[in-house]
Structures are given as C-alpha cells and as structure tokens.
PDB file of C-alpha atoms in Angstrom:
ATOM      1  CA  MET M  19      28.623  89.519 144.859  1.00  0.00           C
ATOM      2  CA  LYS M  20      26.810  86.974 146.974  1.00  0.00           C
ATOM      3  CA  ILE M  21      25.534  83.909 145.139  1.00  0.00           C
ATOM      4  CA  TYR M  22      22.257  82.202 146.031  1.00  0.00           C
ATOM      5  CA  LEU M  23      21.167  78.785 144.812  1.00  0.00           C
ATOM      6  CA  ALA M  24      17.392  78.619 144.294  1.00  0.00           C
ATOM      7  CA  SER M  25      17.390  74.878 145.056  1.00  0.00           C
ATOM      8  CA  ALA M  26      17.817  72.587 148.045  1.00  0.00           C
ATOM      9  CA  SER M  27      19.163  69.791 145.812  1.00  0.00           C
ATOM     10  CA  PRO M  28      22.153  68.151 147.515  1.00  0.00           C
ATOM     11  CA  ARG M  29      23.547  67.277 144.095  1.00  0.00           C
ATOM     12  CA  ARG M  30      23.505  70.880 142.858  1.00  0.00           C
ATOM     13  CA  LYS M  31      25.094  72.065 146.102  1.00  0.00           C
ATOM     14  CA  GLU M  32      27.854  69.473 145.736  1.00  0.00           C
ATOM     15  CA  LEU M  33      28.533  70.451 142.121  1.00  0.00           C
ATOM     16  CA  LEU M  34      28.841  74.166 142.963  1.00  0.00           C
ATOM     17  CA  ARG M  35      31.221  73.359 145.829  1.00  0.00           C
ATOM     18  CA  GLN M  36      33.218  71.106 143.490  1.00  0.00           C
ATOM     19  CA  VAL M  37      34.053  74.088 141.237  1.00  0.00           C
ATOM     20  CA  GLY M  38      34.815  76.385 144.180  1.00  0.00           C
ATOM     21  CA  ILE M  39      31.693  78.563 144.128  1.00  0.00           C
ATOM     22  CA  SER M  40      30.610  79.866 147.540  1.00  0.00           C
ATOM     23  CA  PHE M  41      26.848  80.260 147.880  1.00  0.00           C
ATOM     24  CA  LYS M  42      23.858  80.261 150.179  1.00  0.00           C
ATOM     25  CA  VAL M  43      20.758  78.141 149.616  1.00  0.00           C
ATOM     26  CA  VAL M  44      17.390  79.893 149.275  1.00  0.00           C
ATOM     27  CA  PRO M  45      14.998  77.329 147.781  1.00  0.00           C
ATOM     28  CA  SER M  46      12.360  78.589 145.404  1.00  0.00           C
ATOM     29  CA  MET M  47       8.795  78.355 146.665  1.00  0.00           C
ATOM     30  CA  VAL M  48       7.137  79.237 143.369  1.00  0.00           C
ATOM     31  CA  GLU M  49       4.259  77.125 142.099  1.00  0.00           C
ATOM     32  CA  GLU M  50       5.708  75.817 138.845  1.00  0.00           C
ATOM     33  CA  LYS M  51       3.664  76.488 135.707  1.00  0.00           C
ATOM     34  CA  ILE M  52       4.590  74.760 132.477  1.00  0.00           C
ATOM     35  CA  THR M  53       3.446  76.326 129.205  1.00  0.00           C
ATOM     36  CA  LYS M  54       6.134  74.836 126.933  1.00  0.00           C
ATOM     37  CA  THR M  55       6.078  71.357 125.403  1.00  0.00           C
ATOM     38  CA  GLU M  56       9.680  70.768 124.275  1.00  0.00           C
ATOM     39  CA  PRO M  57      12.021  69.557 127.048  1.00  0.00           C
ATOM     40  CA  ASP M  58      14.577  72.358 126.613  1.00  0.00           C
ATOM     41  CA  GLY M  59      11.790  74.938 126.772  1.00  0.00           C
ATOM     42  CA  VAL M  60      10.284  73.299 129.858  1.00  0.00           C
ATOM     43  CA  VAL M  61      13.522  73.323 131.881  1.00  0.00           C
ATOM     44  CA  GLU M  62      14.387  76.852 130.796  1.00  0.00           C
ATOM     45  CA  GLU M  63      10.912  78.048 131.781  1.00  0.00           C
ATOM     46  CA  LEU M  64      11.038  76.339 135.192  1.00  0.00           C
ATOM     47  CA  SER M  65      14.582  77.510 135.976  1.00  0.00           C
ATOM     48  CA  TYR M  66      13.516  81.067 135.114  1.00  0.00           C
ATOM     49  CA  GLN M  67      10.487  80.877 137.423  1.00  0.00           C
ATOM     50  CA  LYS M  68      12.695  79.683 140.286  1.00  0.00           C
ATOM     51  CA  ALA M  69      15.301  82.404 139.742  1.00  0.00           C
ATOM     52  CA  VAL M  70      12.658  85.144 139.476  1.00  0.00           C
ATOM     53  CA  ASP M  71      10.995  83.934 142.696  1.00  0.00           C
ATOM     54  CA  VAL M  72      14.192  83.968 144.764  1.00  0.00           C
ATOM     55  CA  CYS M  73      15.487  87.174 143.152  1.00  0.00           C
ATOM     56  CA  GLY M  74      12.221  88.937 144.000  1.00  0.00           C
ATOM     57  CA  ARG M  75      12.291  87.727 147.604  1.00  0.00           C
ATOM     58  CA  LEU M  76      15.904  88.844 148.104  1.00  0.00           C
ATOM     59  CA  ALA M  77      15.209  92.256 146.550  1.00  0.00           C
ATOM     60  CA  ALA M  78      12.146  92.650 148.809  1.00  0.00           C
ATOM     61  CA  GLN M  79      14.436  92.051 151.809  1.00  0.00           C
ATOM     62  CA  GLY M  80      16.586  94.958 150.623  1.00  0.00           C
ATOM     63  CA  LYS M  81      19.476  92.802 149.459  1.00  0.00           C
ATOM     64  CA  GLU M  82      21.572  94.129 146.593  1.00  0.00           C
ATOM     65  CA  ASP M  83      24.592  93.031 144.559  1.00  0.00           C
ATOM     66  CA  PHE M  84      23.649  89.374 144.341  1.00  0.00           C
ATOM     67  CA  ILE M  85      23.389  86.490 141.887  1.00  0.00           C
ATOM     68  CA  VAL M  86      20.690  83.807 141.896  1.00  0.00           C
ATOM     69  CA  ILE M  87      21.073  80.460 140.150  1.00  0.00           C
ATOM     70  CA  GLY M  88      17.854  78.623 139.302  1.00  0.00           C
ATOM     71  CA  ALA M  89      17.892  75.166 137.719  1.00  0.00           C
ATOM     72  CA  ASP M  90      15.543  72.393 136.664  1.00  0.00           C
ATOM     73  CA  THR M  91      16.234  68.950 135.187  1.00  0.00           C
ATOM     74  CA  VAL M  92      14.020  66.536 133.236  1.00  0.00           C
ATOM     75  CA  VAL M  93      14.520  63.315 131.326  1.00  0.00           C
ATOM     76  CA  SER M  94      13.064  62.973 127.838  1.00  0.00           C
ATOM     77  CA  ALA M  95      12.377  59.559 126.331  1.00  0.00           C
ATOM     78  CA  TRP M  96      10.183  58.411 123.455  1.00  0.00           C
ATOM     79  CA  GLY M  97       8.663  61.883 123.127  1.00  0.00           C
ATOM     80  CA  ARG M  98       7.673  62.052 126.812  1.00  0.00           C
ATOM     81  CA  ILE M  99       9.076  64.232 129.572  1.00  0.00           C
ATOM     82  CA  LEU M 100       9.841  62.363 132.778  1.00  0.00           C
ATOM     83  CA  GLY M 101      10.153  64.323 135.988  1.00  0.00           C
ATOM     84  CA  LYS M 102      10.449  62.854 139.468  1.00  0.00           C
ATOM     85  CA  PRO M 103       8.418  59.687 140.087  1.00  0.00           C
ATOM     86  CA  ALA M 104       5.195  60.075 142.077  1.00  0.00           C
ATOM     87  CA  ASP M 105       5.752  56.765 143.900  1.00  0.00           C
ATOM     88  CA  LYS M 106       7.672  53.479 143.685  1.00  0.00           C
ATOM     89  CA  GLU M 107       5.424  52.047 140.956  1.00  0.00           C
ATOM     90  CA  ASP M 108       5.911  55.189 138.881  1.00  0.00           C
ATOM     91  CA  ALA M 109       9.697  54.772 139.303  1.00  0.00           C
ATOM     92  CA  VAL M 110       9.436  51.142 138.132  1.00  0.00           C
ATOM     93  CA  ARG M 111       7.446  52.223 135.064  1.00  0.00           C
ATOM     94  CA  MET M 112       9.982  54.924 134.172  1.00  0.00           C
ATOM     95  CA  LEU M 113      12.943  52.572 134.581  1.00  0.00           C
ATOM     96  CA  LYS M 114      11.278  49.938 132.392  1.00  0.00           C
ATOM     97  CA  ASP M 115      10.929  52.606 129.695  1.00  0.00           C
ATOM     98  CA  LEU M 116      14.542  53.774 129.985  1.00  0.00           C
ATOM     99  CA  GLN M 117      16.440  50.493 130.347  1.00  0.00           C
ATOM    100  CA  GLY M 118      18.059  49.044 127.244  1.00  0.00           C
ATOM    101  CA  GLY M 119      17.924  52.276 125.244  1.00  0.00           C
ATOM    102  CA  SER M 120      18.984  55.905 124.980  1.00  0.00           C
ATOM    103  CA  HIS M 121      17.301  59.013 126.323  1.00  0.00           C
ATOM    104  CA  GLN M 122      18.124  62.676 126.874  1.00  0.00           C
ATOM    105  CA  VAL M 123      18.635  64.622 130.097  1.00  0.00           C
ATOM    106  CA  TYR M 124      17.930  68.364 129.934  1.00  0.00           C
ATOM    107  CA  THR M 125      18.887  70.899 132.569  1.00  0.00           C
ATOM    108  CA  GLY M 126      17.776  74.491 132.290  1.00  0.00           C
ATOM    109  CA  VAL M 127      19.662  77.187 134.186  1.00  0.00           C
ATOM    110  CA  THR M 128      18.725  80.795 134.801  1.00  0.00           C
ATOM    111  CA  ILE M 129      21.196  83.294 136.213  1.00  0.00           C
ATOM    112  CA  ALA M 130      19.621  86.394 137.785  1.00  0.00           C
ATOM    113  CA  TRP M 131      21.800  89.235 138.988  1.00  0.00           C
ATOM    114  CA  LYS M 132      21.036  92.550 140.613  1.00  0.00           C
ATOM    115  CA  TYR M 133      23.218  95.583 141.256  1.00  0.00           C
ATOM    116  CA  LYS M 134      22.129  98.187 143.820  1.00  0.00           C
ATOM    117  CA  ASP M 135      18.877  99.895 142.724  1.00  0.00           C
ATOM    118  CA  MET M 136      18.946  98.623 139.138  1.00  0.00           C
ATOM    119  CA  PRO M 137      16.311  96.117 137.981  1.00  0.00           C
ATOM    120  CA  PRO M 138      17.480  92.499 137.895  1.00  0.00           C
ATOM    121  CA  MET M 139      18.908  91.003 134.726  1.00  0.00           C
ATOM    122  CA  TYR M 140      18.419  87.423 133.569  1.00  0.00           C
ATOM    123  CA  ALA M 141      20.177  84.913 131.323  1.00  0.00           C
ATOM    124  CA  THR M 142      18.753  81.449 130.618  1.00  0.00           C
ATOM    125  CA  PHE M 143      20.257  78.444 128.853  1.00  0.00           C
ATOM    126  CA  SER M 144      19.873  74.676 128.742  1.00  0.00           C
ATOM    127  CA  GLU M 145      22.140  71.699 128.177  1.00  0.00           C
ATOM    128  CA  CYS M 146      21.270  68.262 126.811  1.00  0.00           C
ATOM    129  CA  THR M 147      23.144  65.011 127.459  1.00  0.00           C
ATOM    130  CA  ASP M 148      22.396  61.664 125.797  1.00  0.00           C
ATOM    131  CA  VAL M 149      22.414  58.690 128.172  1.00  0.00           C
ATOM    132  CA  THR M 150      22.365  55.026 127.143  1.00  0.00           C
ATOM    133  CA  MET M 151      21.398  52.382 129.689  1.00  0.00           C
ATOM    134  CA  TYR M 152      22.076  48.661 129.694  1.00  0.00           C
ATOM    135  CA  SER M 153      19.084  46.340 129.832  1.00  0.00           C
ATOM    136  CA  MET M 154      17.718  45.682 133.316  1.00  0.00           C
ATOM    137  CA  THR M 155      15.663  42.707 134.448  1.00  0.00           C
ATOM    138  CA  ASP M 156      12.368  43.271 136.244  1.00  0.00           C
ATOM    139  CA  GLU M 157      14.062  42.065 139.423  1.00  0.00           C
ATOM    140  CA  GLU M 158      16.910  44.584 139.039  1.00  0.00           C
ATOM    141  CA  ILE M 159      14.441  47.396 138.405  1.00  0.00           C
ATOM    142  CA  ARG M 160      12.367  46.433 141.456  1.00  0.00           C
ATOM    143  CA  ARG M 161      15.458  46.172 143.674  1.00  0.00           C
ATOM    144  CA  TYR M 162      16.656  49.592 142.527  1.00  0.00           C
ATOM    145  CA  ALA M 163      13.226  51.139 143.116  1.00  0.00           C
ATOM    146  CA  ASP M 164      13.140  49.520 146.582  1.00  0.00           C
ATOM    147  CA  SER M 165      16.443  51.251 147.430  1.00  0.00           C
ATOM    148  CA  GLY M 166      14.576  54.576 147.530  1.00  0.00           C
ATOM    149  CA  GLU M 167      17.254  56.304 145.437  1.00  0.00           C
ATOM    150  CA  PRO M 168      14.989  56.986 142.419  1.00  0.00           C
ATOM    151  CA  MET M 169      12.340  58.867 144.387  1.00  0.00           C
ATOM    152  CA  ASP M 170      13.631  62.441 144.095  1.00  0.00           C
ATOM    153  CA  LYS M 171      15.369  62.105 140.740  1.00  0.00           C
ATOM    154  CA  ALA M 172      14.170  63.108 137.290  1.00  0.00           C
ATOM    155  CA  GLY M 173      13.696  59.923 135.272  1.00  0.00           C
ATOM    156  CA  ALA M 174      13.840  57.851 138.500  1.00  0.00           C
ATOM    157  CA  TYR M 175      17.586  57.264 138.547  1.00  0.00           C
ATOM    158  CA  ALA M 176      20.854  58.722 139.822  1.00  0.00           C
ATOM    159  CA  ILE M 177      23.768  58.354 137.422  1.00  0.00           C
ATOM    160  CA  GLN M 178      26.135  59.025 140.330  1.00  0.00           C
ATOM    161  CA  GLY M 179      24.459  56.450 142.578  1.00  0.00           C
ATOM    162  CA  LEU M 180      23.472  52.790 142.450  1.00  0.00           C
ATOM    163  CA  CYS M 181      22.203  53.151 138.883  1.00  0.00           C
ATOM    164  CA  ALA M 182      25.779  53.689 137.675  1.00  0.00           C
ATOM    165  CA  ALA M 183      25.863  49.873 137.313  1.00  0.00           C
ATOM    166  CA  TYR M 184      23.412  50.218 134.394  1.00  0.00           C
ATOM    167  CA  ILE M 185      24.877  53.216 132.534  1.00  0.00           C
ATOM    168  CA  GLN M 186      26.389  52.108 129.238  1.00  0.00           C
ATOM    169  CA  GLY M 187      27.560  55.535 128.165  1.00  0.00           C
ATOM    170  CA  ILE M 188      26.838  59.213 127.816  1.00  0.00           C
ATOM    171  CA  CYS M 189      27.377  61.826 125.143  1.00  0.00           C
ATOM    172  CA  GLY M 190      27.627  65.295 126.637  1.00  0.00           C
ATOM    173  CA  ASP M 191      28.164  66.779 130.082  1.00  0.00           C
ATOM    174  CA  TYR M 192      28.075  64.222 132.923  1.00  0.00           C
ATOM    175  CA  ASN M 193      27.384  66.949 135.501  1.00  0.00           C
ATOM    176  CA  ASN M 194      24.317  67.958 133.501  1.00  0.00           C
ATOM    177  CA  VAL M 195      22.861  64.499 134.187  1.00  0.00           C
ATOM    178  CA  VAL M 196      23.662  64.875 137.896  1.00  0.00           C
ATOM    179  CA  GLY M 197      21.657  68.117 137.882  1.00  0.00           C
ATOM    180  CA  LEU M 198      23.758  71.155 136.982  1.00  0.00           C
ATOM    181  CA  PRO M 199      26.066  71.792 133.988  1.00  0.00           C
ATOM    182  CA  VAL M 200      28.634  73.624 136.122  1.00  0.00           C
ATOM    183  CA  GLY M 201      31.176  74.041 133.309  1.00  0.00           C
ATOM    184  CA  ARG M 202      28.699  75.925 131.139  1.00  0.00           C
ATOM    185  CA  LEU M 203      27.402  77.815 134.198  1.00  0.00           C
ATOM    186  CA  CYS M 204      30.908  79.057 135.022  1.00  0.00           C
ATOM    187  CA  GLN M 205      31.448  80.149 131.408  1.00  0.00           C
ATOM    188  CA  GLU M 206      28.119  82.017 131.366  1.00  0.00           C
ATOM    189  CA  LEU M 207      28.984  83.758 134.667  1.00  0.00           C
ATOM    190  CA  LYS M 208      32.458  84.719 133.380  1.00  0.00           C
ATOM    191  CA  LYS M 209      31.027  86.032 130.104  1.00  0.00           C
ATOM    192  CA  ARG M 210      28.943  88.519 132.099  1.00  0.00           C
ATOM    193  CA  GLY M 211      31.719  89.485 134.505  1.00  0.00           C
ATOM    194  CA  LEU M 212      29.975  87.741 137.395  1.00  0.00           C
ATOM    195  CA  LEU M 213      32.735  85.251 138.226  1.00  0.00           C
TER     196      LEU M 213
END
C-alpha cells in the first residue's frame, strides 16, 4: 500500500525515512477547527482533520489501497497550549515562559487507510513527552529568536536544533518532541496489518 504523509514538515519526513518508511508528501489544505480544550484532544482532532482531508482528496482522484498519516504537535505549559509563534516577539514570550521549568509536548497522529471500494478507516492516538529546560537569560532568548529557528515550531523551539543547548532532560519519546512518535506509529501500523 502506498503511504502518504499529510504534512510538509521536514522533521516528520526525516523521521519516517529514519525508520525506513517510503512515502509521498501530500500536505493537508484543510482549515483547522479546534473544538477541544485539552492538549491531547486538540492534537488528535487536528491530526484527524488533516488525514480526512488528504484521504478524501486521494479517493476523489480514484486512488485506492493507500495509507495517510496526519499529525499535529503542540506544547502545553501552565495550562496554556502553545502552537507556532506568530512572530519573533511571540517566540520570545513563549521561550520566557518555558525556560527554567518543565512542560509537555503532545503529538496527535491519525492513520487513515482505504482498500479498493471500501470506505476509509481511521485510527487516532496521541503521545505526551515531558521536557525540562535550563534557565535562559533574556539575551540568550533573544539570540535564539533572532536565529529564525523557532518560527515554525510548536512552543518556539527545536529540541534537535540550537535549543538543544537548553534542554535539561525529557521523560518520554524524544521523536515525539521532534514532531512524530515514529515508534508508536510503527506499532499502530503493524497492529492493523498495514506495515
């Protein structure tokens, strides 16, 4: 079965390649609608919307026997959900909130699969990883924000990038923080005979 990733994220593409999964990228174009308030519910809802969008478009093109992987990641800290920063000042604000403490990173994943003329089937799950950051000075935060790296990252940082210098520790799946819990994804695919 052909596998499609409903995301243009370079990090998700790299993680799928890392575990030997061949895929094509078909980014979701759905207008995201959030009705949930808890972070795990939010990422599950958004990953489902992305998978449904791409699955529907592929089916409309007459494609069959395929799998779609939709994913969404957010950071949760102090009862607030942090997505991608709107601008550099928003990134600075987020980093000031995160530095010197612990927060959670949630990634929701939806697997959609379709055989021939059968309706598509869906499975959704989420993973949570605790991340603890060292304290950062205002100057360090500003320099990191100026690097541009935080701009397309949930919570305004990349654990696998320059911000690694400020990561004290994690509890959970590292790849989940990068953007896709590939270990759990592979297990969920195997459980359904899709891998």
